[in-house]
XYZ file of C-alpha atoms in Angstrom:
620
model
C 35.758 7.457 28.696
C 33.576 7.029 32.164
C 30.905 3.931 31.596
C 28.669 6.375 32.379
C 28.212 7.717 29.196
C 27.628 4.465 26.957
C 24.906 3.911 29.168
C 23.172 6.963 29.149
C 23.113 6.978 24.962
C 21.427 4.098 25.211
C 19.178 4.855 28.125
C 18.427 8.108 25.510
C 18.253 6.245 22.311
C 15.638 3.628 24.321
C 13.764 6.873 25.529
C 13.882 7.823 21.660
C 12.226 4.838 21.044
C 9.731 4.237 23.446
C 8.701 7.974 22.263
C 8.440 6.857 18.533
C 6.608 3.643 19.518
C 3.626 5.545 21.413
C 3.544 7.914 18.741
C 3.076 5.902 16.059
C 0.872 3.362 17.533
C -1.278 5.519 20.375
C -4.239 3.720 21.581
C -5.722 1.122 19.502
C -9.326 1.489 20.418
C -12.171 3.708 19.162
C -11.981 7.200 20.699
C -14.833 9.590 20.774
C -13.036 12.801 20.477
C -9.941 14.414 19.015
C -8.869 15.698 22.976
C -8.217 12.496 23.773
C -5.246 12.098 21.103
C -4.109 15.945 22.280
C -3.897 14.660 25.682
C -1.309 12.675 24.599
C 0.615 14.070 22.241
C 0.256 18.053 21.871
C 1.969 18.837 18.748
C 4.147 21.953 18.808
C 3.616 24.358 17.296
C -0.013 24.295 16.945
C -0.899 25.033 13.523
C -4.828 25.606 12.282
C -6.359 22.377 11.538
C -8.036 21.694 8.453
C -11.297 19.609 7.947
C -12.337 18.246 4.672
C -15.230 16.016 3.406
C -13.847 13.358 0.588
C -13.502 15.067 -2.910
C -13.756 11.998 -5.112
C -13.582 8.316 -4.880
C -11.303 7.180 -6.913
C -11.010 3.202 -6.596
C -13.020 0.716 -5.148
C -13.473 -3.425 -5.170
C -17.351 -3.602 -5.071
C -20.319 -1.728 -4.757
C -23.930 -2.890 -3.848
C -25.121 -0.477 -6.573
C -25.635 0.035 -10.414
C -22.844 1.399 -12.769
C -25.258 3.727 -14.134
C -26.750 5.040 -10.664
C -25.736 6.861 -7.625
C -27.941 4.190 -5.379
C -25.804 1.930 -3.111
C -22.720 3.247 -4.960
C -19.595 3.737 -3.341
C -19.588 7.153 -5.384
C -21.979 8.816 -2.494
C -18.536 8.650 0.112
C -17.615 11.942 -1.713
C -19.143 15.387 -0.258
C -20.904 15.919 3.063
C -22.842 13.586 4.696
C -26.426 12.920 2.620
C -27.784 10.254 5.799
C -26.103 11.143 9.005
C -26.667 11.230 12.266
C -30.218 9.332 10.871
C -29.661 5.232 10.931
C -31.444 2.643 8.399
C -30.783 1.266 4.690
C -30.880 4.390 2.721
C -30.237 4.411 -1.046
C -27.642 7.551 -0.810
C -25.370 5.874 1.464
C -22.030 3.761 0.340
C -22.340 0.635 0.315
C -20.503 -3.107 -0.297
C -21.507 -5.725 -2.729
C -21.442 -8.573 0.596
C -21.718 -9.190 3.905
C -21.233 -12.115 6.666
C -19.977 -15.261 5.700
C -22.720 -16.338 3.301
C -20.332 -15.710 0.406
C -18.271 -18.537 1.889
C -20.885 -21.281 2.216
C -22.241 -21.538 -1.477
C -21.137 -23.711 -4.595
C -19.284 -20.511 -5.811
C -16.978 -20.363 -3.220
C -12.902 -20.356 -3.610
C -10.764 -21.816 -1.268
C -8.569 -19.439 0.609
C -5.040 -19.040 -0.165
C -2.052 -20.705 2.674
C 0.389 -18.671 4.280
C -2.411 -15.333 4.435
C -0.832 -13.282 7.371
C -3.291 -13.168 10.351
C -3.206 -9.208 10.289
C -4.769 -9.453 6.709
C -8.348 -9.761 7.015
C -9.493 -6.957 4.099
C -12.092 -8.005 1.764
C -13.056 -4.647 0.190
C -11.626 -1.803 0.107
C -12.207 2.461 -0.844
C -9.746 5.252 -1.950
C -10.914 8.525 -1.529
C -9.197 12.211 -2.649
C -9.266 15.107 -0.591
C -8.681 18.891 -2.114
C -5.374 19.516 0.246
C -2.436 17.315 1.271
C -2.551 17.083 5.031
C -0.287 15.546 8.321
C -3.688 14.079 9.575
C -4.408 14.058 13.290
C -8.254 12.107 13.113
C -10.193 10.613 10.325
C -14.254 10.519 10.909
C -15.852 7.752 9.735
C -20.140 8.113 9.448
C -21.348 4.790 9.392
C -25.126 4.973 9.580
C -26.095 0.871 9.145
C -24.422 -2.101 10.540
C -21.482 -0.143 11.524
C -18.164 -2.368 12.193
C -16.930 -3.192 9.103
C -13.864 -1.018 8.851
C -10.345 -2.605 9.616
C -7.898 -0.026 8.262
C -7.115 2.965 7.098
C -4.002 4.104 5.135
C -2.789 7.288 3.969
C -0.694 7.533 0.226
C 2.335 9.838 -0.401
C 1.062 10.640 -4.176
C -1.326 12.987 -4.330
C -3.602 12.134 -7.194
C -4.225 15.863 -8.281
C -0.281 16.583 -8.623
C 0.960 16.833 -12.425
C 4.475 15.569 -11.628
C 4.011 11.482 -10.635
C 6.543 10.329 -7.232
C 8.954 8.291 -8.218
C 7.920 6.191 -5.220
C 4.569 5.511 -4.002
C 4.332 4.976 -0.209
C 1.532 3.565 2.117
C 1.107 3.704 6.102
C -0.809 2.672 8.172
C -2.684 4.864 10.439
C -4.917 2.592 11.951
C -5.658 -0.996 11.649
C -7.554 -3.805 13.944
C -9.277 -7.245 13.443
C -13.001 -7.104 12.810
C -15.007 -6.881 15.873
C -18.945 -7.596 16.486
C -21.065 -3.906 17.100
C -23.850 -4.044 18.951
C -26.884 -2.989 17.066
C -27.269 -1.577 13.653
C -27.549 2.191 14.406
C -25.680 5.055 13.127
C -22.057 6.484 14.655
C -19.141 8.533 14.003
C -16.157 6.429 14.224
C -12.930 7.818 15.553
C -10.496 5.921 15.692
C -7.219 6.673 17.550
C -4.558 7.234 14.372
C -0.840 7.841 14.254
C 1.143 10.363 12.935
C 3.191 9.957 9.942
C 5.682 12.016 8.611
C 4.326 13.245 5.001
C 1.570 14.755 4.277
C -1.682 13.085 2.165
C -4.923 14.168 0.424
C -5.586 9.866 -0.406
C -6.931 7.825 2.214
C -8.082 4.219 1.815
C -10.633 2.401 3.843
C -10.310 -1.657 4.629
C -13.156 -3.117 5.102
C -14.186 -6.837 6.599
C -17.786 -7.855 6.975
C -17.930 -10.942 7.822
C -18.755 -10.415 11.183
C -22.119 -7.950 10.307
C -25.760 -9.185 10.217
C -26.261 -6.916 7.078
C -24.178 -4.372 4.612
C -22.725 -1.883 6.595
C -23.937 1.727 4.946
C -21.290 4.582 4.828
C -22.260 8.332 4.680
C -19.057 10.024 4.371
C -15.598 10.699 5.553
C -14.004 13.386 7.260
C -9.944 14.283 7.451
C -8.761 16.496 9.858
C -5.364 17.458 9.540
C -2.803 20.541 9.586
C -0.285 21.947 6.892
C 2.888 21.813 8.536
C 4.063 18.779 10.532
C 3.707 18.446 14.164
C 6.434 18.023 16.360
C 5.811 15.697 19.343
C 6.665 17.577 22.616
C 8.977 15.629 24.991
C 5.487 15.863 27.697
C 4.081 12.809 27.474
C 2.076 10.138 29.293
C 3.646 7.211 31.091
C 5.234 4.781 28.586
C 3.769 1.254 28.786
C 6.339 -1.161 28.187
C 3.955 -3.759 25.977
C 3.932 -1.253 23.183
C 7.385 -2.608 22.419
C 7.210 -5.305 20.717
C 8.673 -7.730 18.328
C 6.228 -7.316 15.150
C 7.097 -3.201 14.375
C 8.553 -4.731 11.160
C 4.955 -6.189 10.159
C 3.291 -2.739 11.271
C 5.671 -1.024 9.019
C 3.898 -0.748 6.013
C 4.538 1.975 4.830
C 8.299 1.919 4.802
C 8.008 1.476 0.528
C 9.002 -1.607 -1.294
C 12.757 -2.034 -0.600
C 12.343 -3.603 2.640
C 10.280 -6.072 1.132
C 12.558 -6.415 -2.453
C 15.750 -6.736 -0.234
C 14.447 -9.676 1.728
C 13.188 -11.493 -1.698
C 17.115 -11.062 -3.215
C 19.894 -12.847 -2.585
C 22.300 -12.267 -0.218
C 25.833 -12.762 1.156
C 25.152 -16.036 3.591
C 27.722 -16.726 6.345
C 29.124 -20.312 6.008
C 29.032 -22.258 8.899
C 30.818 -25.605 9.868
C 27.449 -27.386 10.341
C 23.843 -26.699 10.305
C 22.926 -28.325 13.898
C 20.029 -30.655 13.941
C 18.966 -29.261 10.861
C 21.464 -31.816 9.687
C 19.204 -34.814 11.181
C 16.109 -33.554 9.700
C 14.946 -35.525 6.451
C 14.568 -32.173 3.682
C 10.472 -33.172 3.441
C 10.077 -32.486 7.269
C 11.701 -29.151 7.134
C 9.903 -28.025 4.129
C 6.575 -29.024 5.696
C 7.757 -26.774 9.058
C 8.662 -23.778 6.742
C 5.382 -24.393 5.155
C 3.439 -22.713 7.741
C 5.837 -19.430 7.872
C 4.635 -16.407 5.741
C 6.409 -15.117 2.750
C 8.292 -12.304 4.492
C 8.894 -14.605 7.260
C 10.522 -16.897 4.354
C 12.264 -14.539 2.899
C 14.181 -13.227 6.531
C 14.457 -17.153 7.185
C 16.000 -17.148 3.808
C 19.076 -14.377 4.957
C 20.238 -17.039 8.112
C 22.600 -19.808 6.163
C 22.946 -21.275 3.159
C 20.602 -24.669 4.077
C 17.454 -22.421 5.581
C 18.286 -20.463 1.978
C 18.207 -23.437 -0.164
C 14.808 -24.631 1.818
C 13.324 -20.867 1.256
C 14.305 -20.681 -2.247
C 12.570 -23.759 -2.903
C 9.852 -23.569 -5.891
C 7.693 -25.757 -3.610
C 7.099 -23.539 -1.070
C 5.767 -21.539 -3.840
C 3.529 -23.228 -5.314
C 0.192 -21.673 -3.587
C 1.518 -17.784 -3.763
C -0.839 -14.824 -2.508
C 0.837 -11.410 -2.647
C -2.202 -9.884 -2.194
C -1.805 -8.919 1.736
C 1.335 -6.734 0.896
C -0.637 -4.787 -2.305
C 1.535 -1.699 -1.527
C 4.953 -3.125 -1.348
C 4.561 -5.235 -4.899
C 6.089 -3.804 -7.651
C 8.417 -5.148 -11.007
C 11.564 -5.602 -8.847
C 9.265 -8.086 -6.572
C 8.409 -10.038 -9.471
C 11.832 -10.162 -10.788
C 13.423 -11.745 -7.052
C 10.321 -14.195 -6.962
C 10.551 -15.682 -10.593
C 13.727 -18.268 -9.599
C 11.327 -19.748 -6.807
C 8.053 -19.959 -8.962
C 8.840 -21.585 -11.498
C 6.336 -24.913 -10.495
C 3.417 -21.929 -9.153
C 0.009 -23.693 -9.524
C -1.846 -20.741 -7.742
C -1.256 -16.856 -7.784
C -3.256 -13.749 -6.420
C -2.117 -10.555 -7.604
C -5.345 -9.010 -6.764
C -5.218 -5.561 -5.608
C -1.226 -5.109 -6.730
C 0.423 -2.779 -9.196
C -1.983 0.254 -9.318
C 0.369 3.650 -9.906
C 2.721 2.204 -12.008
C 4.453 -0.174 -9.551
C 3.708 -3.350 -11.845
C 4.407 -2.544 -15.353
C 3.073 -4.577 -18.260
C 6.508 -5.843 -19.165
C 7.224 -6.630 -15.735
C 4.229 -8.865 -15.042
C 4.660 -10.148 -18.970
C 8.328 -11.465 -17.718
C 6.864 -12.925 -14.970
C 4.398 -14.882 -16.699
C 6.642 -15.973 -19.350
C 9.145 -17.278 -16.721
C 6.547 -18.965 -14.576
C 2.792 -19.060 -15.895
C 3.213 -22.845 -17.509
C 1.726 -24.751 -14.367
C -0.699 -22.010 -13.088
C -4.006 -23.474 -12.599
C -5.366 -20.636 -10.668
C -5.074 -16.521 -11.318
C -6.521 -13.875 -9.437
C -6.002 -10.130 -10.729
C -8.950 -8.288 -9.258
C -9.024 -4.751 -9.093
C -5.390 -4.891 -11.507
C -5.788 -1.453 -12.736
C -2.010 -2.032 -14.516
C -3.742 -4.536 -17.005
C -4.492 -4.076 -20.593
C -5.155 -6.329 -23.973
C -1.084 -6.987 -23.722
C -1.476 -9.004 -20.549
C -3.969 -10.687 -21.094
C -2.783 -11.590 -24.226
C 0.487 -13.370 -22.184
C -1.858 -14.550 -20.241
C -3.217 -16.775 -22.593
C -0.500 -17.816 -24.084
C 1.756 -18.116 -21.329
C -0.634 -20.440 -18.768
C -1.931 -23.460 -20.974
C -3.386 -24.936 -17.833
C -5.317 -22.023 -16.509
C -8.578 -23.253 -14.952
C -9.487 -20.223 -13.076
C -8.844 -16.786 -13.863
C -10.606 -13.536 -11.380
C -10.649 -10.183 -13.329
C -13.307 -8.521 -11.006
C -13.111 -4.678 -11.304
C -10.730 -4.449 -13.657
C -12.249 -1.967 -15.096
C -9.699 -0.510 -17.380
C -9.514 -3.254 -19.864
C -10.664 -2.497 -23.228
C -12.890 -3.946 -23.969
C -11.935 -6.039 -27.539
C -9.143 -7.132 -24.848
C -11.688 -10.084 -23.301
C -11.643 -12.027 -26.506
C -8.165 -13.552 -25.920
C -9.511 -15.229 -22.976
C -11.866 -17.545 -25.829
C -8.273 -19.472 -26.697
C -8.012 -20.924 -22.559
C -10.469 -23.826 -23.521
C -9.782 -24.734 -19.897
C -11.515 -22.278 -18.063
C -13.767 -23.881 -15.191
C -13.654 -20.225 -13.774
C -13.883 -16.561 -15.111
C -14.899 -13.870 -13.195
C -15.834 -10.339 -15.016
C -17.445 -8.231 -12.343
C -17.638 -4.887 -12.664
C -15.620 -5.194 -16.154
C -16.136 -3.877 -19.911
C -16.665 -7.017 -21.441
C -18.729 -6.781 -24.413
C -21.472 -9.403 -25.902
C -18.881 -10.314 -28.820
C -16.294 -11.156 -26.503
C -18.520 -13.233 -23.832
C -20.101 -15.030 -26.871
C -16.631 -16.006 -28.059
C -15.397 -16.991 -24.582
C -18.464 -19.228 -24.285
C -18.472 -21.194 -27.079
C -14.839 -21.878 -26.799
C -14.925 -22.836 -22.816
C -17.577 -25.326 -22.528
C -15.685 -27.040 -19.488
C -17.058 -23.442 -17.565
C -18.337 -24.461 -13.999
C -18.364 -20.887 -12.653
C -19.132 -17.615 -14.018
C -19.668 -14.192 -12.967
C -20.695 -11.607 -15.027
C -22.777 -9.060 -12.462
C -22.516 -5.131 -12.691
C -21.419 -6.382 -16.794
C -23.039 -3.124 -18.530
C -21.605 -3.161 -21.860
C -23.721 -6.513 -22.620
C -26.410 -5.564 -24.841
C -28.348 -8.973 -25.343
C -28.515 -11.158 -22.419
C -31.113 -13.440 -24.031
C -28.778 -13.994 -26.206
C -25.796 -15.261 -23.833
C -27.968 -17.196 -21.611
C -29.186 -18.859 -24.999
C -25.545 -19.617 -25.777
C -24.770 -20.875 -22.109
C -27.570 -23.159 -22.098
C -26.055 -24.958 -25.450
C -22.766 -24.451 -24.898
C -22.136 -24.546 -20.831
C -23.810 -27.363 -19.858
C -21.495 -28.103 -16.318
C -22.039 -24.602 -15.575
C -23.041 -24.846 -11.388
C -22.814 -20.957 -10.638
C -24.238 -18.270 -12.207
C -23.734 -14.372 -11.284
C -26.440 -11.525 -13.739
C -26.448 -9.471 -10.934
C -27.948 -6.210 -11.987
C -28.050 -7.381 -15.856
C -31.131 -5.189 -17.349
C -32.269 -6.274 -20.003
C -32.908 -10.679 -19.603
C -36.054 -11.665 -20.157
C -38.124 -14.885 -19.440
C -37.148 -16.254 -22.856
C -33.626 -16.031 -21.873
C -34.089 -17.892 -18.440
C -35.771 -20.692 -20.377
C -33.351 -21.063 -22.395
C -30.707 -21.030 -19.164
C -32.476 -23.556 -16.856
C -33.299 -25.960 -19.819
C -29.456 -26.519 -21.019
C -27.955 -25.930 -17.608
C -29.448 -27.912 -15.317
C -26.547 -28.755 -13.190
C -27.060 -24.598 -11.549
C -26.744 -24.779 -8.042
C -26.582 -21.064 -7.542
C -28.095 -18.453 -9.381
C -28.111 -14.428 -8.398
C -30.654 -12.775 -10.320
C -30.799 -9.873 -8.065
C -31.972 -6.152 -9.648
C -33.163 -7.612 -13.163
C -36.115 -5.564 -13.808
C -37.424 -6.723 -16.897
C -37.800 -10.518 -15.598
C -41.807 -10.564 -14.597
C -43.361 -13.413 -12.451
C -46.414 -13.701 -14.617
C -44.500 -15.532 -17.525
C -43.924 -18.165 -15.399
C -39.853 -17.012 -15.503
C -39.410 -18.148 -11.843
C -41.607 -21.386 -11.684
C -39.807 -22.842 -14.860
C -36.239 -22.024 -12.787
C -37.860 -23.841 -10.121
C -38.896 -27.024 -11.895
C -35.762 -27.243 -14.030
C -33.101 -26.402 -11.597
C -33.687 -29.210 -8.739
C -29.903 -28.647 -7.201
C -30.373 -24.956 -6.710
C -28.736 -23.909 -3.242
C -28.634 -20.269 -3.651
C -31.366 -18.087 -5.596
C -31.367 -14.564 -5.271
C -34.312 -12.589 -6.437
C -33.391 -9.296 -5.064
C -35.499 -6.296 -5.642
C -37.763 -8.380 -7.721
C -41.195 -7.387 -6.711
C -43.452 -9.335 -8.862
C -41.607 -12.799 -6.630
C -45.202 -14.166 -5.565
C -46.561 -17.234 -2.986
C -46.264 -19.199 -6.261
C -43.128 -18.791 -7.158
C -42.157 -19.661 -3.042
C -44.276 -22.747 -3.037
C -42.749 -24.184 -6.378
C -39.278 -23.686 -4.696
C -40.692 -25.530 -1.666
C -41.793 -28.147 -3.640
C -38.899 -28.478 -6.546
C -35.863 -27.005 -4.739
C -35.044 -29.265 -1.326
C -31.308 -28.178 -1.411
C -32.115 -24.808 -0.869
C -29.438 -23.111 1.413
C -30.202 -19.217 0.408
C -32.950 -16.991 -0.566
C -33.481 -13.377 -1.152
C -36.766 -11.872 -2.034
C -36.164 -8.411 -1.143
C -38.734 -6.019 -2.039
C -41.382 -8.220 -2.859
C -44.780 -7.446 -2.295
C -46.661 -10.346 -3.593
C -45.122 -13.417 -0.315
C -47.151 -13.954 2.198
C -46.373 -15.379 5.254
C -47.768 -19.041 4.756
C -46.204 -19.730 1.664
C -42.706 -19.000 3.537
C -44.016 -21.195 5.969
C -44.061 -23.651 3.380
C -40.583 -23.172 2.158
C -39.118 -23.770 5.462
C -40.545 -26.571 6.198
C -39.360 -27.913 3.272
C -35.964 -27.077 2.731
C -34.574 -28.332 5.825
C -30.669 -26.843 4.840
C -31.970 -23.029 4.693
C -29.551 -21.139 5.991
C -30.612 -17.175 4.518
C -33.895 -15.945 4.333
C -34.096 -11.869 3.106
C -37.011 -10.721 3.085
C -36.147 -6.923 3.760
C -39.074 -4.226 2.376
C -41.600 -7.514 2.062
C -44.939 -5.560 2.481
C -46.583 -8.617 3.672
C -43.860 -10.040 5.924
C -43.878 -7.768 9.456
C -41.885 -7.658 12.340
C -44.610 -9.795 14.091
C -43.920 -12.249 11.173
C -40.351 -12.226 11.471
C -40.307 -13.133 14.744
C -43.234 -15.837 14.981
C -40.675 -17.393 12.182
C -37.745 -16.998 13.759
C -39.022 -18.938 16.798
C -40.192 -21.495 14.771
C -37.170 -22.083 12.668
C -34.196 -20.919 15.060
C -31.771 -22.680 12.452
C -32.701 -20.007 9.717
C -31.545 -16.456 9.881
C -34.409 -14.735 8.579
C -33.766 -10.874 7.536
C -35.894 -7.968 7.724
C -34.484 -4.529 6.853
C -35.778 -0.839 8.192
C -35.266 2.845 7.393
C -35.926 5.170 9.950
């Protein structure tokens, strides 16, 4: 055969792929308009495209809003727009329990997890249904407050209104990017420039990283255009740029299912070789502390080279911090299964986000557990829709050392479930956000895990009594430091005396959205004389918060780092004067929908106290 030929198959197959690289990545900035992806790639033949608002949302990880209420809630994504094109903080928008990096810098903070892949920057996230499955060609985004916040979007193979369940579940990206800084807070449609993939979806999930935002970020609603039958790229294209090919199409490949991922966690057939090189020289600490900085699918290829790299990979002390979370979509019981040989010494595992749609079983993460929960200090399972009264059953018997355990939105526990967590007497940590615990349970749990430093129980509606729980933290919790009633209803000033008299370690405190807690009975003064360590009190939405209440904080509370009074009407500006001067370390100051506290105010402040960042909300 002429040499000719070899080379032009692979002069064709590198055309193929230069072809399949631009059309799966495009252009990875914000485009204004759909022509600009046509220009690119006109897909023959042109079918009629389809555009459809959200249906339903069907899963979320937080939501600024009430369970009982359609305010803030991430429920208002479905159906047209209720906001747009108008910008400012409206109640009918969607909208994210935080923001910035404020979350990061208070006594309830968690140390992040080693070996977190710097593509994964989600905090939050949003799955929304459409009526009809679609190839999508754009997705419209209407952000109408602090836009910014989005990082990714995905598109699902299963369409949640089909009777007949896949037997696999895929996810792809069509658009991802690190979280950038927007200009100004005001409303815009964002486009961003997706690929194509080649099934078609009615579930799209939103990514979303605010760390970078002044304030929430508001969503209005979301829009997917796509057509029924797949497009076919046409061979007329634009110049190909040779950076698009690079060496991380394996990491960008999300969506290729879970056997990628399960092959390079299971053993294979290694190649012996005569010697290992200077790998030979190298004392076995040193090379464990190198691999130490490689990611788990970077172990796991690292693994496949020779037997030593294997034996280094397969280590269970390169395991012993383990967050799965980054690759959610690609977890499932055959994951678990190749991972239990190497954590069997795990101190620290996040599972959060994994094993919704049936790809983590209850007997699969019950094995799991069994095999390697005995040293685990630290478990995070939010938003673990898989988990019932069965796991957490294991749980508790299988991890007699557990110290910290995060159930936040795992909102399909029953709720008699939460009273196997009373029998970890070592608890320092339990998060129940967004959960069904009920006052039985939490009364069990608390009188059982005195050693309880920090403890969330916002959004918590099945709680009937919270006088009664905050009377049974302040005799039985008395090293409690954080504190999370966000949005409890029904606490009273009896309740908070009993709190701040038995726990007077509290250095943070979120109070936000309790209505029936009045300034007049003294409520916040006694907090502020009993509580000297407080760093971070939030009185959101309170509006009986008066200049007393300020100027006892000023006076009790030196340590204070953040404060929100949104929505009072009763602060003036000289008793926040007061307060800043003060408490040298403040850091937050909210004090959006103040009636007394202007944009003249703000700024006179601001100039005063550059150190502070000092937040005033609008609606337009």
């Amino acid at each position: 055969m002429s040499p000719v030929f070899p080379m032009l198959t692979v002069l064709s197959m590198f055309y193929y792929m230069c072809l399949r690289r631009r059309a799966r990545t495009a252009t990875r900035g914000e485009m204004n308009s759909r022509r600009a992806i046509e220009s690119n790639t006109r897909a023959l033949p042109i079918n009629v495209e389809i555009v459809q608002y959200a249906k339903e949302v069907l899963d979320f990880s937080s939501h600024y809003g009430s369970e009982n209420s359609m305010s803030y809630t991430m429920w208002n994504l479905a159906g047209i727009p209720n906001v747009y094109p108008s910008s400012g903080d409206f109640t009918q928008t969607a909208v994210f329990r935080t923001y910035g990096t404020w979350w990061d810098h208070c006594p309830s903070a968690r140390l992040p997890f080693k070996r977190t892949p710097s593509t994964f920057c989600s905090q939050d996230y949003v799955e929304l249904a459409f009526e009809e499955p679609v190839y999508p060609t754009a997705v419209h985004i209407l952000e109408t407050y602090h836009p910014g916040a989005v990082v990714r979007i995905l598109a699902c193979s299963a369409n949640p209104y089909s009777q007949n369940p896949p037997a696999e579940v895929r996810w792809e990206i069509l658009w991802s990017e690190a979280p950038t800084k927007v200009n100004g807070p005001q409303a815009r449609q964002f486009t961003p420039c997706i690929k194509q993939i080649n099934f078609p979806t009615n579930l799209i999930r939103l990514e979303m990283n605010s760390s970078l935002l002044d304030y929430y970020t508001e969503l209005d609603a979301v829009v997917l255009h796509g057509v029924k039958e797949r497009p076919v790229l046409s061979l007329k294209t634009s110049m190909i740029d040779m950076n698009d090919i690079d060496e991380d199409e394996d990491e960008e490949k999300f969506g290729c299912g879970m056997d990628t991922l399960n092959k390079q966690f299971s053993i294979v057939t290694l190649r012996e070789w005569p010697t290992n090189g200077y790998f030979d020289k190298l004392p076995y600490e040193l090379i464990q502390l190198i691999l130490s900085h490689l990611t788990v699918p970077d172990l796991c290829r690292l693994a496949q080279t020779c037997k030593l790299l294997y034996q280094h990979c397969c280590d269970p002390l390169q395991y012993i911090h383990l967050s799965l979370q980054p690759y959610w979509a690609r977890i499932n019981d055959t994951s678990l299964e190749y991972l239990q040989s190497r954590c069997t010494l795990i101190q620290w595992l996040n599972l959060s986000w994994t094993g919704n749609r049936g790809a983590i079983s209850v007997s699969g993460f019950s094995r799991f557990l069994k095999v390697c929960g005995s040293e685990l200090v630290r478990l995070e399972l939010s938003c673990g829709h898989f988990l019932n009264e069965t796991c957490l059953e294991v749980i508790t018997e299988m991890c007699p050392n557990l110290q910290e355990l995060n159930l936040s939105s795992c909102d399909k526990i029953p709720p008699q479930a939460f009273n196997h967590i009373a029998k970890v007497g070592s608890l320092k940590r339990l998060i129940l956000y967004r959960t069904k615990v009920e006052q039985t349970a939490l009364l069990s749990i608390l009188n059982f895990c005195s050693e309880l430093q920090h403890l969330s129980l916002g959004s918590c509606v099945m709680i009937e009594e919270y006088d009664l729980i905050a009377s049974m933290m302040g005799a039985k919790c008395k090293k409690l430091r954080s504190l999370d009633l966000w949005r409890c209803k029904n606490i009273t000033e009896s309740g908070i005396a009993e709190l701040a008299s038995g726990c007077q370690l509290l250095e943070e405190l979120d109070l936000g959205w309790c209505p029936t807690l009045q300034s007049s009975t003294g409520c916040f003064t006694n907090l502020a004389r009993k509580l000297p360590n407080l760093q971070k009190l939030f009185l959101t939405a309170n509006r009986s918060v008066c200049d007393t209440d300020i100027e006892e904080l000023a006076a009790n509370c030196t340590h204070l780092r953040q404060l929100d009074i949104l929505g009072t009407r009763m602060v003036s500006p000289a008793s926040l004067r007061k307060l800043l001067e003060s408490c040298k370390d403040l850091s937050l100051l909210d004090v959006s929908f103040c009636s007394q506290i202007d944009n003249r105010v703000v700024l006179e402040l601001n100039a005063n106290f550059p150190n502070v960042f000092i937040k005033k909300s609008f609606t337009q």
